[in-house]
Amino acid sequence: MTAQVDRTAGTAGTAEAAGVAGTAEAAGAGRAARAPGTVRRRVLVGAAALLMLTGGATIAHGAADGTDGAPAPDGGGHAAHSTGTGASTGTGTGTGAGEAGPVGGASRSGGFYMRADGVFSPPGSFVPSDALTYDTALVPAAARIEITQYADRTSHRVGTRLRGLVPNRAYGMHVHTSPCAADPASAGPHYQHRASATADPVNEVWLDFRTDRNGNGEAEARHEWGFRDGGARSVIVHDAQGGAGKRVACFTVPFSS
């Protein structure tokens, strides 16, 4: 009887040990199977973080009625110029956390909505960007900009949001006729609805703004007219509000006519 008990116990112990060994082997195999995916995920996350840190720009075209996830701007309005000190919210896409890839769509109401956002970097940086800063004391590298355009049958709106500028400071901004380049003058003159006419917020797109205590600012311009095809190609940030001022930053924007 004693010998039988000993044999039973030994058999049970052997089975238990085999079970433990099998569990350990299965766990090891599971870890081995997961390891490549884990490595790939870590590489992808690292690459995404590098892209966010080094800058760049993204563009999104979508439906003005919000079918691309962006809220539809309210319509109407006569030629106007408004400024604001509200901070960018950092939600969703654009200047918030993360940047969306290109999307498209047609508005049921016949409107058009465009959003372009970028991260400022000096000309000639290792990672090229459509957003260039010519004065990093006023527009630091890694500051962010978003430009939106909305047009329907009766109105045309251009808006901007910026993050990471000098706190509590006034800036000027206008739509210009040519893309940005290393030379600030390459962006050309202000876009004018009636060429060689008055240089004011009625005939041009002025987006003057003042930053809040966090260095964030926003502005919007409204008109009854839209851009000529290929006539508006960028926005210039100036060191002073009004019709002129030193060009401290530039962002190439694919405005629609």
mmCIF file of C-alpha atoms in Angstrom:
data_model
loop_
_atom_site.group_PDB
_atom_site.id
_atom_site.type_symbol
_atom_site.label_atom_id
_atom_site.label_comp_id
_atom_site.label_asym_id
_atom_site.label_seq_id
_atom_site.Cartn_x
_atom_site.Cartn_y
_atom_site.Cartn_z
ATOM 1 C CA MET A 1 0.000 0.000 0.000
ATOM 2 C CA THR A 2 2.786 2.390 0.872
ATOM 3 C CA ALA A 3 4.586 1.597 -2.368
ATOM 4 C CA GLN A 4 1.351 2.170 -4.321
ATOM 5 C CA VAL A 5 0.819 5.520 -2.658
ATOM 6 C CA ASP A 6 4.392 6.512 -3.449
ATOM 7 C CA ARG A 7 3.926 5.536 -7.102
ATOM 8 C CA THR A 8 0.681 7.490 -7.328
ATOM 9 C CA ALA A 9 2.253 10.560 -5.803
ATOM 10 C CA GLY A 10 5.212 10.275 -8.145
ATOM 11 C CA THR A 11 2.933 9.983 -11.142
ATOM 12 C CA ALA A 12 0.924 12.991 -10.054
ATOM 13 C CA GLY A 13 4.099 14.991 -9.456
ATOM 14 C CA THR A 14 5.400 14.051 -12.870
ATOM 15 C CA ALA A 15 2.142 15.096 -14.515
ATOM 16 C CA GLU A 16 2.097 18.361 -12.586
ATOM 17 C CA ALA A 17 5.693 19.105 -13.566
ATOM 18 C CA ALA A 18 4.898 18.315 -17.178
ATOM 19 C CA GLY A 19 1.899 20.632 -16.995
ATOM 20 C CA VAL A 20 3.971 23.444 -15.579
ATOM 21 C CA ALA A 21 6.647 22.902 -18.191
ATOM 22 C CA GLY A 22 4.002 22.912 -20.924
ATOM 23 C CA THR A 23 2.501 26.133 -19.587
ATOM 24 C CA ALA A 24 5.923 27.774 -19.477
ATOM 25 C CA GLU A 25 6.678 26.564 -22.979
ATOM 26 C CA ALA A 26 3.338 27.864 -24.254
ATOM 27 C CA ALA A 27 3.905 31.215 -22.551
ATOM 28 C CA GLY A 28 7.371 31.406 -24.087
ATOM 29 C CA ALA A 29 5.966 30.573 -27.506
ATOM 30 C CA GLY A 30 3.288 33.251 -27.031
ATOM 31 C CA ARG A 31 5.913 35.815 -26.146
ATOM 32 C CA ALA A 32 7.984 34.808 -29.157
ATOM 33 C CA ALA A 33 4.925 35.093 -31.411
ATOM 34 C CA ARG A 34 4.086 38.515 -30.023
ATOM 35 C CA ALA A 35 7.613 39.852 -30.069
ATOM 36 C CA PRO A 36 7.823 40.780 -33.782
ATOM 37 C CA GLY A 37 4.471 42.613 -33.647
ATOM 38 C CA THR A 38 5.527 44.416 -30.496
ATOM 39 C CA VAL A 39 8.785 45.491 -32.095
ATOM 40 C CA ARG A 40 6.952 46.681 -35.180
ATOM 41 C CA ARG A 41 4.490 48.650 -33.073
ATOM 42 C CA ARG A 42 7.315 50.275 -31.153
ATOM 43 C CA VAL A 43 9.087 51.204 -34.384
ATOM 44 C CA LEU A 44 5.917 52.699 -35.840
ATOM 45 C CA VAL A 45 5.171 54.681 -32.682
ATOM 46 C CA GLY A 46 8.745 55.945 -32.623
ATOM 47 C CA ALA A 47 8.558 57.001 -36.276
ATOM 48 C CA ALA A 48 5.264 58.815 -35.703
ATOM 49 C CA ALA A 49 6.703 60.637 -32.718
ATOM 50 C CA LEU A 50 9.750 61.654 -34.783
ATOM 51 C CA LEU A 51 7.524 63.076 -37.531
ATOM 52 C CA MET A 52 5.477 65.075 -35.020
ATOM 53 C CA LEU A 53 8.609 66.489 -33.436
ATOM 54 C CA THR A 54 10.394 67.374 -36.660
ATOM 55 C CA GLY A 55 7.500 69.261 -38.238
ATOM 56 C CA GLY A 56 5.843 69.227 -41.616
ATOM 57 C CA ALA A 57 2.380 70.045 -42.825
ATOM 58 C CA THR A 58 -0.819 68.236 -43.688
ATOM 59 C CA ILE A 59 -3.778 69.241 -45.793
ATOM 60 C CA ALA A 60 -7.397 68.166 -45.550
ATOM 61 C CA HIS A 61 -10.161 68.943 -48.016
ATOM 62 C CA GLY A 62 -13.673 68.054 -47.043
ATOM 63 C CA ALA A 63 -17.334 68.747 -47.057
ATOM 64 C CA ALA A 64 -18.484 72.072 -45.710
ATOM 65 C CA ASP A 65 -21.453 70.360 -44.108
ATOM 66 C CA GLY A 66 -19.173 68.503 -41.720
ATOM 67 C CA THR A 67 -19.224 65.088 -43.360
ATOM 68 C CA ASP A 68 -15.457 64.804 -42.953
ATOM 69 C CA GLY A 69 -15.711 65.221 -39.198
ATOM 70 C CA ALA A 70 -15.126 68.990 -39.225
ATOM 71 C CA PRO A 71 -18.003 71.227 -38.111
ATOM 72 C CA ALA A 72 -19.615 73.267 -40.855
ATOM 73 C CA PRO A 73 -18.896 76.996 -40.460
ATOM 74 C CA ASP A 74 -21.924 79.240 -40.294
ATOM 75 C CA GLY A 75 -22.652 80.917 -43.594
ATOM 76 C CA GLY A 76 -23.423 84.439 -44.684
ATOM 77 C CA GLY A 77 -21.833 87.707 -43.776
ATOM 78 C CA HIS A 78 -20.516 90.775 -45.565
ATOM 79 C CA ALA A 79 -16.902 91.836 -45.921
ATOM 80 C CA ALA A 80 -15.491 91.951 -42.420
ATOM 81 C CA HIS A 81 -12.323 91.519 -40.438
ATOM 82 C CA SER A 82 -12.308 90.013 -36.982
ATOM 83 C CA THR A 83 -9.544 89.085 -34.569
ATOM 84 C CA GLY A 84 -9.450 86.961 -31.471
ATOM 85 C CA THR A 85 -7.250 85.902 -28.591
ATOM 86 C CA GLY A 86 -8.716 82.452 -28.074
ATOM 87 C CA ALA A 87 -6.263 79.583 -27.746
ATOM 88 C CA SER A 88 -6.245 76.609 -30.030
ATOM 89 C CA THR A 89 -8.112 73.819 -28.343
ATOM 90 C CA GLY A 90 -5.726 71.008 -29.212
ATOM 91 C CA THR A 91 -8.624 68.685 -29.985
ATOM 92 C CA GLY A 92 -9.361 66.749 -33.133
ATOM 93 C CA THR A 93 -7.149 67.506 -36.101
ATOM 94 C CA GLY A 94 -5.192 70.461 -37.373
ATOM 95 C CA THR A 95 -3.169 72.238 -34.733
ATOM 96 C CA GLY A 96 -4.317 69.872 -31.987
ATOM 97 C CA ALA A 97 -2.790 66.571 -30.975
ATOM 98 C CA GLY A 98 -1.941 64.698 -34.151
ATOM 99 C CA GLU A 99 -2.463 65.661 -37.776
ATOM 100 C CA ALA A 100 -4.947 64.163 -40.200
ATOM 101 C CA GLY A 101 -4.123 62.888 -43.641
ATOM 102 C CA PRO A 102 -5.842 64.203 -46.756
ATOM 103 C CA VAL A 103 -9.574 63.547 -47.011
ATOM 104 C CA GLY A 104 -12.097 64.628 -49.612
ATOM 105 C CA GLY A 105 -15.767 65.174 -50.152
ATOM 106 C CA ALA A 106 -18.408 67.369 -51.729
ATOM 107 C CA SER A 107 -20.807 69.471 -49.725
ATOM 108 C CA ARG A 108 -24.505 68.851 -50.174
ATOM 109 C CA SER A 109 -25.038 72.608 -49.817
ATOM 110 C CA GLY A 110 -22.549 73.421 -52.572
ATOM 111 C CA GLY A 111 -19.922 74.782 -50.198
ATOM 112 C CA PHE A 112 -16.212 74.073 -49.948
ATOM 113 C CA TYR A 113 -14.043 73.507 -46.886
ATOM 114 C CA MET A 114 -10.248 73.291 -46.726
ATOM 115 C CA ARG A 115 -7.853 72.965 -43.798
ATOM 116 C CA ALA A 116 -4.057 73.084 -43.921
ATOM 117 C CA ASP A 117 -1.805 72.875 -40.882
ATOM 118 C CA GLY A 118 1.939 72.882 -40.360
ATOM 119 C CA VAL A 119 4.830 73.167 -37.948
ATOM 120 C CA PHE A 120 7.260 76.041 -38.413
ATOM 121 C CA SER A 121 10.928 75.357 -39.066
ATOM 122 C CA PRO A 122 13.749 77.558 -40.425
ATOM 123 C CA PRO A 123 14.521 77.422 -44.164
ATOM 124 C CA GLY A 124 16.922 74.614 -45.006
ATOM 125 C CA SER A 125 15.956 72.442 -42.035
ATOM 126 C CA PHE A 126 16.678 68.709 -42.188
ATOM 127 C CA VAL A 127 12.947 67.965 -42.471
ATOM 128 C CA PRO A 128 11.346 70.272 -45.088
ATOM 129 C CA SER A 129 8.185 72.118 -44.121
ATOM 130 C CA ASP A 130 5.655 74.339 -45.890
ATOM 131 C CA ALA A 131 5.707 76.524 -42.746
ATOM 132 C CA LEU A 132 8.889 78.611 -42.552
ATOM 133 C CA THR A 133 10.036 80.900 -39.759
ATOM 134 C CA TYR A 134 12.427 83.715 -40.585
ATOM 135 C CA ASP A 135 12.636 85.029 -36.999
ATOM 136 C CA THR A 136 12.668 82.289 -34.355
ATOM 137 C CA ALA A 137 12.474 84.883 -31.564
ATOM 138 C CA LEU A 138 8.965 85.834 -32.728
ATOM 139 C CA VAL A 139 7.877 82.561 -34.368
ATOM 140 C CA PRO A 140 9.815 79.749 -32.675
ATOM 141 C CA ALA A 141 10.645 76.529 -34.477
ATOM 142 C CA ALA A 142 7.938 73.947 -33.657
ATOM 143 C CA ALA A 143 5.239 76.635 -33.356
ATOM 144 C CA ARG A 144 2.118 75.491 -35.170
ATOM 145 C CA ILE A 145 -0.302 77.080 -37.629
ATOM 146 C CA GLU A 146 -3.669 76.094 -39.070
ATOM 147 C CA ILE A 147 -5.429 77.798 -41.973
ATOM 148 C CA THR A 148 -9.050 77.093 -42.894
ATOM 149 C CA GLN A 149 -11.049 78.238 -45.903
ATOM 150 C CA TYR A 150 -14.795 78.033 -46.325
ATOM 151 C CA ALA A 151 -16.780 79.208 -49.323
ATOM 152 C CA ASP A 152 -20.368 78.873 -50.435
ATOM 153 C CA ARG A 153 -22.651 80.768 -52.794
ATOM 154 C CA THR A 154 -22.807 83.900 -50.650
ATOM 155 C CA SER A 155 -19.671 84.153 -48.512
ATOM 156 C CA HIS A 156 -15.987 83.385 -48.242
ATOM 157 C CA ARG A 157 -14.137 82.882 -44.956
ATOM 158 C CA VAL A 158 -10.458 82.404 -44.155
ATOM 159 C CA GLY A 159 -9.443 81.602 -40.579
ATOM 160 C CA THR A 160 -6.227 80.886 -38.719
ATOM 161 C CA ARG A 161 -5.128 79.379 -35.421
ATOM 162 C CA LEU A 162 -1.581 79.482 -34.098
ATOM 163 C CA ARG A 163 0.173 77.902 -31.112
ATOM 164 C CA GLY A 164 3.543 78.440 -29.479
ATOM 165 C CA LEU A 165 4.233 82.081 -30.344
ATOM 166 C CA VAL A 166 5.340 84.883 -28.012
ATOM 167 C CA PRO A 167 2.680 85.373 -25.303
ATOM 168 C CA ASN A 168 0.586 88.545 -25.168
ATOM 169 C CA ARG A 169 1.890 89.953 -28.429
ATOM 170 C CA ALA A 170 0.237 91.465 -31.507
ATOM 171 C CA TYR A 171 1.000 89.991 -34.939
ATOM 172 C CA GLY A 172 -0.122 90.852 -38.434
ATOM 173 C CA MET A 173 -1.038 88.316 -41.088
ATOM 174 C CA HIS A 174 -2.168 88.547 -44.718
ATOM 175 C CA VAL A 175 -2.844 86.215 -47.628
ATOM 176 C CA HIS A 176 -0.092 86.552 -50.281
ATOM 177 C CA THR A 177 0.120 85.683 -53.965
ATOM 178 C CA SER A 178 3.067 83.227 -54.155
ATOM 179 C CA PRO A 179 4.407 80.208 -52.241
ATOM 180 C CA CYS A 180 6.937 80.527 -49.413
ATOM 181 C CA ALA A 181 10.677 80.171 -49.957
ATOM 182 C CA ALA A 182 13.919 80.843 -48.107
ATOM 183 C CA ASP A 183 13.684 84.502 -49.142
ATOM 184 C CA PRO A 184 10.686 86.108 -47.360
ATOM 185 C CA ALA A 185 10.038 88.324 -50.399
ATOM 186 C CA SER A 186 9.314 85.232 -52.533
ATOM 187 C CA ALA A 187 5.727 85.119 -51.260
ATOM 188 C CA GLY A 188 4.946 88.208 -53.317
ATOM 189 C CA PRO A 189 2.522 90.998 -52.386
ATOM 190 C CA HIS A 190 -0.825 90.835 -50.601
ATOM 191 C CA TYR A 191 -3.616 89.148 -52.498
ATOM 192 C CA GLN A 192 -6.095 91.816 -53.624
ATOM 193 C CA HIS A 193 -9.647 91.308 -54.825
ATOM 194 C CA ARG A 194 -9.294 94.357 -57.059
ATOM 195 C CA ALA A 195 -5.673 94.549 -58.126
ATOM 196 C CA SER A 196 -3.832 97.825 -57.442
ATOM 197 C CA ALA A 197 -6.791 99.118 -55.472
ATOM 198 C CA THR A 198 -6.911 99.916 -51.764
ATOM 199 C CA ALA A 199 -4.738 97.996 -49.302
ATOM 200 C CA ASP A 200 -7.257 97.359 -46.532
ATOM 201 C CA PRO A 201 -9.229 94.507 -44.921
ATOM 202 C CA VAL A 202 -12.084 94.965 -47.423
ATOM 203 C CA ASN A 203 -9.971 94.476 -50.564
ATOM 204 C CA GLU A 204 -7.429 92.068 -48.983
ATOM 205 C CA VAL A 205 -7.470 89.189 -46.489
ATOM 206 C CA TRP A 206 -6.140 90.465 -43.169
ATOM 207 C CA LEU A 207 -5.794 88.037 -40.260
ATOM 208 C CA ASP A 208 -4.210 90.217 -37.564
ATOM 209 C CA PHE A 209 -4.313 88.593 -34.129
ATOM 210 C CA ARG A 210 -3.017 88.919 -30.589
ATOM 211 C CA THR A 211 -1.711 85.926 -28.652
ATOM 212 C CA ASP A 212 -2.907 84.984 -25.189
ATOM 213 C CA ARG A 213 -0.713 84.195 -22.193
ATOM 214 C CA ASN A 214 0.089 80.789 -23.703
ATOM 215 C CA GLY A 215 1.248 82.227 -27.016
ATOM 216 C CA ASN A 216 -1.871 81.075 -28.883
ATOM 217 C CA GLY A 217 -3.986 83.222 -31.180
ATOM 218 C CA GLU A 218 -6.660 83.113 -33.840
ATOM 219 C CA ALA A 219 -8.378 85.331 -36.391
ATOM 220 C CA GLU A 220 -10.908 85.183 -39.192
ATOM 221 C CA ALA A 221 -11.706 87.308 -42.261
ATOM 222 C CA ARG A 222 -15.008 87.281 -44.135
ATOM 223 C CA HIS A 223 -15.798 88.587 -47.612
ATOM 224 C CA GLU A 224 -18.451 88.258 -50.272
ATOM 225 C CA TRP A 225 -15.755 87.508 -52.868
ATOM 226 C CA GLY A 226 -13.444 84.506 -53.293
ATOM 227 C CA PHE A 227 -9.947 83.988 -54.686
ATOM 228 C CA ARG A 228 -9.039 83.936 -58.359
ATOM 229 C CA ASP A 229 -7.741 80.596 -59.590
ATOM 230 C CA GLY A 230 -4.108 80.273 -58.448
ATOM 231 C CA GLY A 231 -4.040 83.848 -57.175
ATOM 232 C CA ALA A 232 -3.639 83.102 -53.434
ATOM 233 C CA ARG A 233 -0.778 80.791 -52.426
ATOM 234 C CA SER A 234 0.387 81.575 -48.878
ATOM 235 C CA VAL A 235 -0.019 83.539 -45.659
ATOM 236 C CA ILE A 236 2.679 85.760 -44.186
ATOM 237 C CA VAL A 237 3.009 86.476 -40.461
ATOM 238 C CA HIS A 238 4.254 90.009 -39.774
ATOM 239 C CA ASP A 239 5.829 91.480 -36.660
ATOM 240 C CA ALA A 240 3.205 94.261 -36.530
ATOM 241 C CA GLN A 241 -0.479 94.633 -37.306
ATOM 242 C CA GLY A 242 -1.806 96.714 -40.180
ATOM 243 C CA GLY A 243 -0.924 96.819 -43.836
ATOM 244 C CA ALA A 244 2.817 96.254 -43.536
ATOM 245 C CA GLY A 245 5.540 94.973 -41.231
ATOM 246 C CA LYS A 246 8.568 92.722 -41.211
ATOM 247 C CA ARG A 247 7.917 89.237 -42.596
ATOM 248 C CA VAL A 248 8.699 86.832 -39.749
ATOM 249 C CA ALA A 249 7.067 83.606 -41.005
ATOM 250 C CA CYS A 250 5.325 82.129 -44.034
ATOM 251 C CA PHE A 251 3.025 79.171 -44.690
ATOM 252 C CA THR A 252 2.272 77.844 -48.183
ATOM 253 C CA VAL A 253 -1.459 77.110 -48.436
ATOM 254 C CA PRO A 254 -3.388 75.478 -51.318
ATOM 255 C CA PHE A 255 -6.230 77.991 -51.369
ATOM 256 C CA SER A 256 -9.132 77.174 -53.652
ATOM 257 C CA SER A 257 -10.751 79.614 -56.061
#
